[in-house]
Amino acid sequence: MKKTSTRLADGRELIYYDLRDDSVRDAADRRPLDRTVTTSEIRRDPLLGDSVAIASHRQGRTYHPPADECPLCPSEGDRLSEIPDSAYDVVVFENRFPSLAGDSGRCEVVCFTSDHNASFADLTEEQAGLVLEAWTDRTSELSHLPSVEQVFCFENRGAEIGVTLGHPHGQIYAYPFTTPRTALMLRSAATHKEMTGGENLFDAVLERELADERVVLEGEHWVAFVPYAAHWPYEVHLYPKRRVPDLLALDEDARTEFPKVYLELLRRFDRIFGEGEPPTPYIAAWHQAPFGSLEEFDGVVREDFALHLELFTIRRTSGKLKFLAGSESGMNVFINDVPPERAAERLREVASS
């Protein structure tokens, strides 16, 4: 992998990740851009104890542009985009309309390929491996920023999810706090550790799932399963078999196998609902241990956390979506229409040819 860092016309950082060591990235951003102005602010909810990002400047962000005006495609002739070069492998750049900025953290965009009509599932194993390297590198770099406590790499895919740019891409949020979902996991891990005399909760969950009927696919170093209490109609958790707290700690064997397993999983997701169906909308979310202090979590350390990816779709059946209505949105109590065992069976049935 070759990494080249440069700056866009408004001062934002852009980084090329290339498969070839001889790639030259010296194209300048020719757009007449003013410096980016953000209004990000973190406010804490005194009743729930969680944090909300207030970012009014995002109202003006790019919204469903035509394909020939996509800001994530390479620049070509007089059509200038966020990527100054005429081609690229993987690109990461600071979001022009960030939810988090300055002392409130940082937001980045990850372009998986220059091919506008592709998807992550269309990547080769070599390309997917490069994306993994980019995620890992950005996790390392962002973790050293003084305002950052947790790094979250994710992909929103599909208009049903709310994606406003059709180009295959993901995002990275660097939060100035430990996110509520991660805090819940850490508290559960702390309670389990105390009640069992030191047993790791993530290890116990993985051991249970490996012995059950909800395993979807398994490699030498990774395993994917539908969790026992899945929240979403089709939800899969992907774990490395050797517990590590973050992407940085993955060994070479796990890195090498990841692209094959993950691409297989994504291709199965696209076939859940049968031939002729539109691509399956999904969210793919990496869960990593926070880089800040864990003192509030009663004896849990970073190494107790287990890196894993959660992949789920909001489509519950052909042509129908799972909406987060009263119980889910009002009380955070999910109601799942698809038994996890049936979801796992369906994901085992579909081939990814």
Tab-separated table of N, CA and C in Angstrom, residues 48 144 165 170 206 243 265 305 352:
chain	number	residue	atom	x	y	z
A	48	LEU	N	-31.081	11.206	29.676
A	48	LEU	CA	-30.560	9.939	29.143
A	48	LEU	C	-29.059	9.792	29.347
A	144	HIS	N	-4.972	9.462	17.735
A	144	HIS	CA	-3.969	10.322	18.349
A	144	HIS	C	-4.409	11.783	18.440
A	165	LEU	N	-25.587	10.139	-1.681
A	165	LEU	CA	-24.634	10.030	-2.784
A	165	LEU	C	-24.535	8.568	-3.184
A	170	GLY	N	-18.030	4.945	2.255
A	170	GLY	CA	-18.389	4.838	3.660
A	170	GLY	C	-17.923	6.082	4.385
A	206	LEU	N	-19.259	-15.523	21.787
A	206	LEU	CA	-18.736	-16.154	20.580
A	206	LEU	C	-18.740	-17.677	20.710
A	243	ARG	N	-9.748	-12.684	19.908
A	243	ARG	CA	-10.258	-11.394	20.384
A	243	ARG	C	-9.173	-10.323	20.341
A	265	LEU	N	-20.043	-12.461	2.486
A	265	LEU	CA	-21.187	-12.063	3.307
A	265	LEU	C	-22.018	-10.989	2.608
A	305	PHE	N	-12.532	-5.710	25.324
A	305	PHE	CA	-13.485	-5.462	24.244
A	305	PHE	C	-13.118	-6.314	23.031
A	352	SER	N	-23.351	-16.902	-3.427
A	352	SER	CA	-22.918	-15.543	-3.780
A	352	SER	C	-22.252	-15.490	-5.139
